[in-house]
PDB file of C-alpha atoms in Angstrom:
ATOM      1  CA  MET Z 275      -0.122   0.301  -0.037  1.00 54.00           C
ATOM      2  CA  SER Z 276       1.416   3.318  -1.000  1.00 66.00           C
ATOM      3  CA  TRP Z 277       1.476   6.136   1.343  1.00 59.00           C
ATOM      4  CA  LYS Z 278      -1.399   8.236  -0.645  1.00 70.00           C
ATOM      5  CA  ASP Z 279      -3.989   5.232  -0.344  1.00 74.00           C
ATOM      6  CA  ARG Z 280      -3.526   5.591   3.832  1.00 78.00           C
ATOM      7  CA  LEU Z 281      -6.430   6.612   5.975  1.00 87.00           C
ATOM      8  CA  GLY Z 282      -6.479  10.409   6.865  1.00 95.00           C
ATOM      9  CA  LEU Z 283      -6.320  11.379  10.148  1.00 97.00           C
ATOM     10  CA  VAL Z 284      -7.235  14.190  12.498  1.00 98.00           C
ATOM     11  CA  HIS Z 285      -4.828  16.564  14.678  1.00 98.00           C
ATOM     12  CA  ILE Z 286      -5.007  18.926  17.444  1.00 98.00           C
ATOM     13  CA  TYR Z 287      -2.558  21.326  18.703  1.00 98.00           C
ATOM     14  CA  THR Z 288      -3.519  23.273  21.354  1.00 98.00           C
ATOM     15  CA  GLY Z 289      -2.479  24.781  24.842  1.00 97.00           C
ATOM     16  CA  ASN Z 290      -0.711  28.144  26.264  1.00 95.00           C
ATOM     17  CA  GLY Z 291       2.915  26.769  24.921  1.00 95.00           C
ATOM     18  CA  LYS Z 292       5.018  27.555  22.050  1.00 93.00           C
ATOM     19  CA  GLY Z 293       4.646  25.729  18.870  1.00 94.00           C
ATOM     20  CA  LYS Z 294       1.578  24.955  17.586  1.00 96.00           C
ATOM     21  CA  THR Z 295       1.609  26.183  14.164  1.00 95.00           C
ATOM     22  CA  THR Z 296       5.376  25.412  13.808  1.00 94.00           C
ATOM     23  CA  SER Z 297       4.238  21.632  14.525  1.00 96.00           C
ATOM     24  CA  ALA Z 298       1.933  21.819  11.735  1.00 97.00           C
ATOM     25  CA  PHE Z 299       3.926  23.524   9.306  1.00 96.00           C
ATOM     26  CA  GLY Z 300       6.577  20.862  10.239  1.00 96.00           C
ATOM     27  CA  LEU Z 301       4.282  18.310   9.566  1.00 97.00           C
ATOM     28  CA  ALA Z 302       3.649  20.426   6.257  1.00 97.00           C
ATOM     29  CA  VAL Z 303       7.429  19.703   5.235  1.00 96.00           C
ATOM     30  CA  ARG Z 304       7.462  16.144   5.823  1.00 96.00           C
ATOM     31  CA  MET Z 305       4.130  15.910   3.688  1.00 97.00           C
ATOM     32  CA  LEU Z 306       5.592  17.988   0.757  1.00 97.00           C
ATOM     33  CA  GLY Z 307       9.048  16.076   1.166  1.00 95.00           C
ATOM     34  CA  SER Z 308       7.105  12.984   0.700  1.00 95.00           C
ATOM     35  CA  GLY Z 309       5.124  14.285  -2.794  1.00 96.00           C
ATOM     36  CA  GLY Z 310       2.020  15.264  -1.191  1.00 97.00           C
ATOM     37  CA  ARG Z 311      -0.238  18.535  -1.728  1.00 97.00           C
ATOM     38  CA  VAL Z 312      -0.393  20.846   1.255  1.00 98.00           C
ATOM     39  CA  ILE Z 313      -3.189  23.929   1.683  1.00 98.00           C
ATOM     40  CA  ILE Z 314      -3.117  25.799   4.644  1.00 98.00           C
ATOM     41  CA  ILE Z 315      -5.639  27.873   5.985  1.00 98.00           C
ATOM     42  CA  GLN Z 316      -4.844  30.304   8.446  1.00 96.00           C
ATOM     43  CA  PHE Z 317      -7.483  32.209  10.338  1.00 96.00           C
ATOM     44  CA  LEU Z 318      -5.853  35.015  12.347  1.00 90.00           C
ATOM     45  CA  LYS Z 319      -2.958  35.881  10.475  1.00 85.00           C
ATOM     46  CA  ALA Z 320      -2.555  38.121   7.740  1.00 83.00           C
ATOM     47  CA  GLY Z 321      -0.499  38.950   4.652  1.00 76.00           C
ATOM     48  CA  ARG Z 322       3.233  36.932   4.899  1.00 71.00           C
ATOM     49  CA  ALA Z 323       4.475  38.992   8.203  1.00 72.00           C
ATOM     50  CA  TYR Z 324       5.748  35.279   9.491  1.00 76.00           C
ATOM     51  CA  GLY Z 325       9.083  33.543   8.483  1.00 77.00           C
ATOM     52  CA  GLU Z 326       7.287  30.333   8.267  1.00 83.00           C
ATOM     53  CA  GLN Z 327       4.544  31.312   5.557  1.00 86.00           C
ATOM     54  CA  VAL Z 328       7.637  32.581   3.030  1.00 86.00           C
ATOM     55  CA  LYS Z 329       9.456  29.414   3.322  1.00 89.00           C
ATOM     56  CA  ILE Z 330       6.716  26.915   3.499  1.00 93.00           C
ATOM     57  CA  GLU Z 331       5.242  28.233   0.183  1.00 93.00           C
ATOM     58  CA  GLU Z 332       8.704  28.406  -1.573  1.00 92.00           C
ATOM     59  CA  CYS Z 333       8.654  24.538  -0.819  1.00 94.00           C
ATOM     60  CA  GLY Z 334       5.394  24.324  -2.491  1.00 96.00           C
ATOM     61  CA  ALA Z 335       2.212  24.366   0.184  1.00 97.00           C
ATOM     62  CA  VAL Z 336      -0.746  26.805  -0.621  1.00 97.00           C
ATOM     63  CA  ILE Z 337      -1.384  29.332   2.173  1.00 96.00           C
ATOM     64  CA  GLU Z 338      -4.667  31.024   2.074  1.00 96.00           C
ATOM     65  CA  SER Z 339      -4.584  34.128   5.074  1.00 94.00           C
ATOM     66  CA  PHE Z 340      -8.273  34.924   5.998  1.00 95.00           C
ATOM     67  CA  GLY Z 341      -6.877  37.146   9.150  1.00 91.00           C
ATOM     68  CA  LEU Z 342      -7.155  41.135   8.948  1.00 87.00           C
ATOM     69  CA  PRO Z 343      -4.130  42.815   9.832  1.00 79.00           C
ATOM     70  CA  LYS Z 344      -4.641  43.424  13.600  1.00 76.00           C
ATOM     71  CA  PHE Z 345      -4.309  41.214  16.365  1.00 71.00           C
ATOM     72  CA  VAL Z 346      -7.563  40.287  18.132  1.00 69.00           C
ATOM     73  CA  HIS Z 347      -7.428  40.903  21.384  1.00 72.00           C
ATOM     74  CA  GLY Z 348     -10.813  40.566  23.806  1.00 76.00           C
ATOM     75  CA  LYS Z 349     -14.205  40.895  22.145  1.00 87.00           C
ATOM     76  CA  PRO Z 350     -13.615  40.399  18.081  1.00 92.00           C
ATOM     77  CA  SER Z 351     -15.390  42.977  15.724  1.00 92.00           C
ATOM     78  CA  GLU Z 352     -17.566  42.026  13.237  1.00 94.00           C
ATOM     79  CA  GLU Z 353     -15.118  41.861  10.263  1.00 94.00           C
ATOM     80  CA  ASP Z 354     -12.802  39.629  12.597  1.00 93.00           C
ATOM     81  CA  ILE Z 355     -16.303  37.096  12.566  1.00 95.00           C
ATOM     82  CA  LYS Z 356     -16.999  37.455   8.977  1.00 96.00           C
ATOM     83  CA  ALA Z 357     -13.239  37.075   8.313  1.00 96.00           C
ATOM     84  CA  ALA Z 358     -13.375  33.447  10.600  1.00 97.00           C
ATOM     85  CA  LYS Z 359     -16.377  32.781   8.544  1.00 98.00           C
ATOM     86  CA  ARG Z 360     -15.220  32.888   5.146  1.00 98.00           C
ATOM     87  CA  ALA Z 361     -12.097  30.968   6.181  1.00 98.00           C
ATOM     88  CA  LEU Z 362     -14.204  28.720   8.034  1.00 98.00           C
ATOM     89  CA  GLU Z 363     -16.076  28.552   4.329  1.00 98.00           C
ATOM     90  CA  ARG Z 364     -12.780  28.074   2.858  1.00 98.00           C
ATOM     91  CA  ALA Z 365     -11.573  25.162   4.660  1.00 98.00           C
ATOM     92  CA  GLY Z 366     -14.799  23.086   4.406  1.00 98.00           C
ATOM     93  CA  GLU Z 367     -14.326  23.126   0.384  1.00 98.00           C
ATOM     94  CA  VAL Z 368     -10.773  21.796   0.927  1.00 98.00           C
ATOM     95  CA  THR Z 369     -11.140  19.653   3.501  1.00 98.00           C
ATOM     96  CA  SER Z 370     -14.219  17.529   1.853  1.00 98.00           C
ATOM     97  CA  SER Z 371     -12.443  17.940  -1.702  1.00 98.00           C
ATOM     98  CA  GLY Z 372     -10.463  15.262  -1.797  1.00 97.00           C
ATOM     99  CA  GLU Z 373      -8.037  16.964  -3.415  1.00 97.00           C
ATOM    100  CA  TRP Z 374      -5.623  17.881  -0.947  1.00 98.00           C
ATOM    101  CA  ASP Z 375      -3.144  15.454   1.357  1.00 97.00           C
ATOM    102  CA  LEU Z 376      -2.676  17.681   4.068  1.00 98.00           C
ATOM    103  CA  VAL Z 377      -5.152  20.709   5.094  1.00 98.00           C
ATOM    104  CA  VAL Z 378      -3.729  22.518   7.996  1.00 98.00           C
ATOM    105  CA  LEU Z 379      -6.197  24.896   9.547  1.00 98.00           C
ATOM    106  CA  ASP Z 380      -4.349  27.162  11.655  1.00 97.00           C
ATOM    107  CA  GLU Z 381      -5.630  29.147  14.761  1.00 96.00           C
ATOM    108  CA  LEU Z 382      -9.119  27.835  14.221  1.00 98.00           C
ATOM    109  CA  CYS Z 383      -9.155  26.696  17.801  1.00 98.00           C
ATOM    110  CA  VAL Z 384      -8.318  30.809  18.848  1.00 96.00           C
ATOM    111  CA  ALA Z 385     -11.386  31.641  16.347  1.00 96.00           C
ATOM    112  CA  LEU Z 386     -13.445  29.147  18.560  1.00 97.00           C
ATOM    113  CA  GLY Z 387     -12.238  30.515  22.121  1.00 95.00           C
ATOM    114  CA  PHE Z 388     -12.886  34.114  21.077  1.00 94.00           C
ATOM    115  CA  GLY Z 389     -16.517  32.828  20.203  1.00 95.00           C
ATOM    116  CA  MET Z 390     -15.853  34.070  16.582  1.00 96.00           C
ATOM    117  CA  LEU Z 391     -17.332  30.391  14.964  1.00 97.00           C
ATOM    118  CA  ASP Z 392     -19.694  27.448  16.301  1.00 97.00           C
ATOM    119  CA  VAL Z 393     -18.128  24.476  17.314  1.00 98.00           C
ATOM    120  CA  GLY Z 394     -20.702  22.683  15.832  1.00 98.00           C
ATOM    121  CA  GLU Z 395     -19.951  23.688  12.586  1.00 98.00           C
ATOM    122  CA  VAL Z 396     -16.392  22.528  12.992  1.00 98.00           C
ATOM    123  CA  LYS Z 397     -17.117  19.181  14.255  1.00 98.00           C
ATOM    124  CA  GLU Z 398     -19.690  19.219  10.847  1.00 98.00           C
ATOM    125  CA  LEU Z 399     -16.191  20.154   9.252  1.00 98.00           C
ATOM    126  CA  ILE Z 400     -14.596  16.982  10.831  1.00 98.00           C
ATOM    127  CA  LYS Z 401     -16.806  14.631   9.598  1.00 97.00           C
ATOM    128  CA  LYS Z 402     -17.059  15.406   6.206  1.00 98.00           C
ATOM    129  CA  LYS Z 403     -13.200  15.526   5.951  1.00 98.00           C
ATOM    130  CA  ALA Z 404     -11.906  13.311   2.712  1.00 97.00           C
ATOM    131  CA  PRO Z 405     -11.138   9.794   3.830  1.00 97.00           C
ATOM    132  CA  ARG Z 406      -7.234  10.328   2.737  1.00 97.00           C
ATOM    133  CA  THR Z 407      -6.966  13.926   3.887  1.00 98.00           C
ATOM    134  CA  GLU Z 408      -4.544  14.729   7.143  1.00 98.00           C
ATOM    135  CA  LEU Z 409      -6.346  17.293   8.815  1.00 98.00           C
ATOM    136  CA  VAL Z 410      -4.855  19.424  11.719  1.00 98.00           C
ATOM    137  CA  LEU Z 411      -6.429  22.104  13.977  1.00 98.00           C
ATOM    138  CA  THR Z 412      -4.388  24.851  15.837  1.00 98.00           C
ATOM    139  CA  GLY Z 413      -4.750  27.216  18.554  1.00 97.00           C
ATOM    140  CA  ARG Z 414      -5.007  27.277  22.354  1.00 96.00           C
ATOM    141  CA  TYR Z 415      -8.431  27.391  23.469  1.00 96.00           C
ATOM    142  CA  CYS Z 416      -9.582  24.501  21.465  1.00 98.00           C
ATOM    143  CA  PRO Z 417     -13.155  23.056  23.093  1.00 97.00           C
ATOM    144  CA  GLU Z 418     -12.344  19.446  24.840  1.00 97.00           C
ATOM    145  CA  GLU Z 419     -16.080  18.030  22.307  1.00 97.00           C
ATOM    146  CA  LEU Z 420     -13.412  17.921  19.554  1.00 98.00           C
ATOM    147  CA  PHE Z 421     -11.037  15.888  21.249  1.00 98.00           C
ATOM    148  CA  GLU Z 422     -13.307  12.588  20.726  1.00 97.00           C
ATOM    149  CA  LEU Z 423     -13.149  13.343  16.631  1.00 97.00           C
ATOM    150  CA  ALA Z 424      -9.477  13.557  16.728  1.00 98.00           C
ATOM    151  CA  ASP Z 425      -6.876  10.700  16.364  1.00 98.00           C
ATOM    152  CA  TYR Z 426      -4.195  12.592  17.706  1.00 98.00           C
ATOM    153  CA  VAL Z 427      -4.578  15.469  20.800  1.00 98.00           C
ATOM    154  CA  THR Z 428      -1.709  17.519  21.613  1.00 98.00           C
ATOM    155  CA  GLU Z 429      -1.605  20.193  24.470  1.00 97.00           C
ATOM    156  CA  MET Z 430       1.321  22.276  24.633  1.00 96.00           C
ATOM    157  CA  ARG Z 431       1.756  23.974  28.108  1.00 95.00           C
ATOM    158  CA  GLU Z 432       3.608  26.938  28.678  1.00 91.00           C
ATOM    159  CA  ILE Z 433       6.618  26.533  31.768  1.00 90.00           C
ATOM    160  CA  LYS Z 434       8.565  29.303  31.066  1.00 92.00           C
ATOM    161  CA  HIS Z 435       8.744  32.002  28.039  1.00 87.00           C
ATOM    162  CA  PRO Z 436      10.977  35.177  27.669  1.00 85.00           C
ATOM    163  CA  TYR Z 437       7.611  37.177  27.464  1.00 82.00           C
ATOM    164  CA  GLN Z 438       7.635  36.745  31.226  1.00 85.00           C
ATOM    165  CA  ARG Z 439      10.426  38.657  31.702  1.00 90.00           C
ATOM    166  CA  GLY Z 440       9.483  41.575  28.908  1.00 89.00           C
ATOM    167  CA  VAL Z 441      11.163  40.001  26.047  1.00 90.00           C
ATOM    168  CA  LEU Z 442       9.275  41.084  22.887  1.00 88.00           C
ATOM    169  CA  ALA Z 443       8.539  38.655  20.016  1.00 83.00           C
ATOM    170  CA  ARG Z 444      11.525  37.939  17.884  1.00 80.00           C
ATOM    171  CA  ARG Z 445      11.554  37.769  14.067  1.00 78.00           C
ATOM    172  CA  GLY Z 446      13.466  34.381  13.224  1.00 78.00           C
ATOM    173  CA  VAL Z 447      12.142  32.811  16.212  1.00 80.00           C
ATOM    174  CA  GLU Z 448       8.563  33.935  17.419  1.00 78.00           C
ATOM    175  CA  TYR Z 449       7.433  34.877  13.867  1.00 74.00           C
TER     176      TYR Z 449
END
């Protein structure tokens, strides 16, 4: 049996620690290196401000960013919610199409945590996933009710972080 004939599983990378998107992008590189097709739907990130976005596209992944060019803090705006809903609609299309070997839904769990999306819609998206598509959901605040639909659940737990000492995000390390 070829790797392309294998069953696609569901991963969740969540928690307050660093490394959720980085882990998903590492899996994307592995899939690209094996000849697979990869698409990354970013729910809260915009443009190409992050180093990993630039490099993963050079490796052959497709990235579609739906976030607005600002951080969502506290209560999301109507524009934030509309952008997240557009991202979810697109995520449903690519996840069910069977065209992609790996679909990464980056920061989807944050959008859920901020109440921008309905968890029931995400559960339906997971249930309608094409059988051979590997699916990854990232972001803190993942509702535990999604865990039952996942095959892998990894929680990144922050024990110590330079932010606690006032060290701001550094290009090439945090973004």
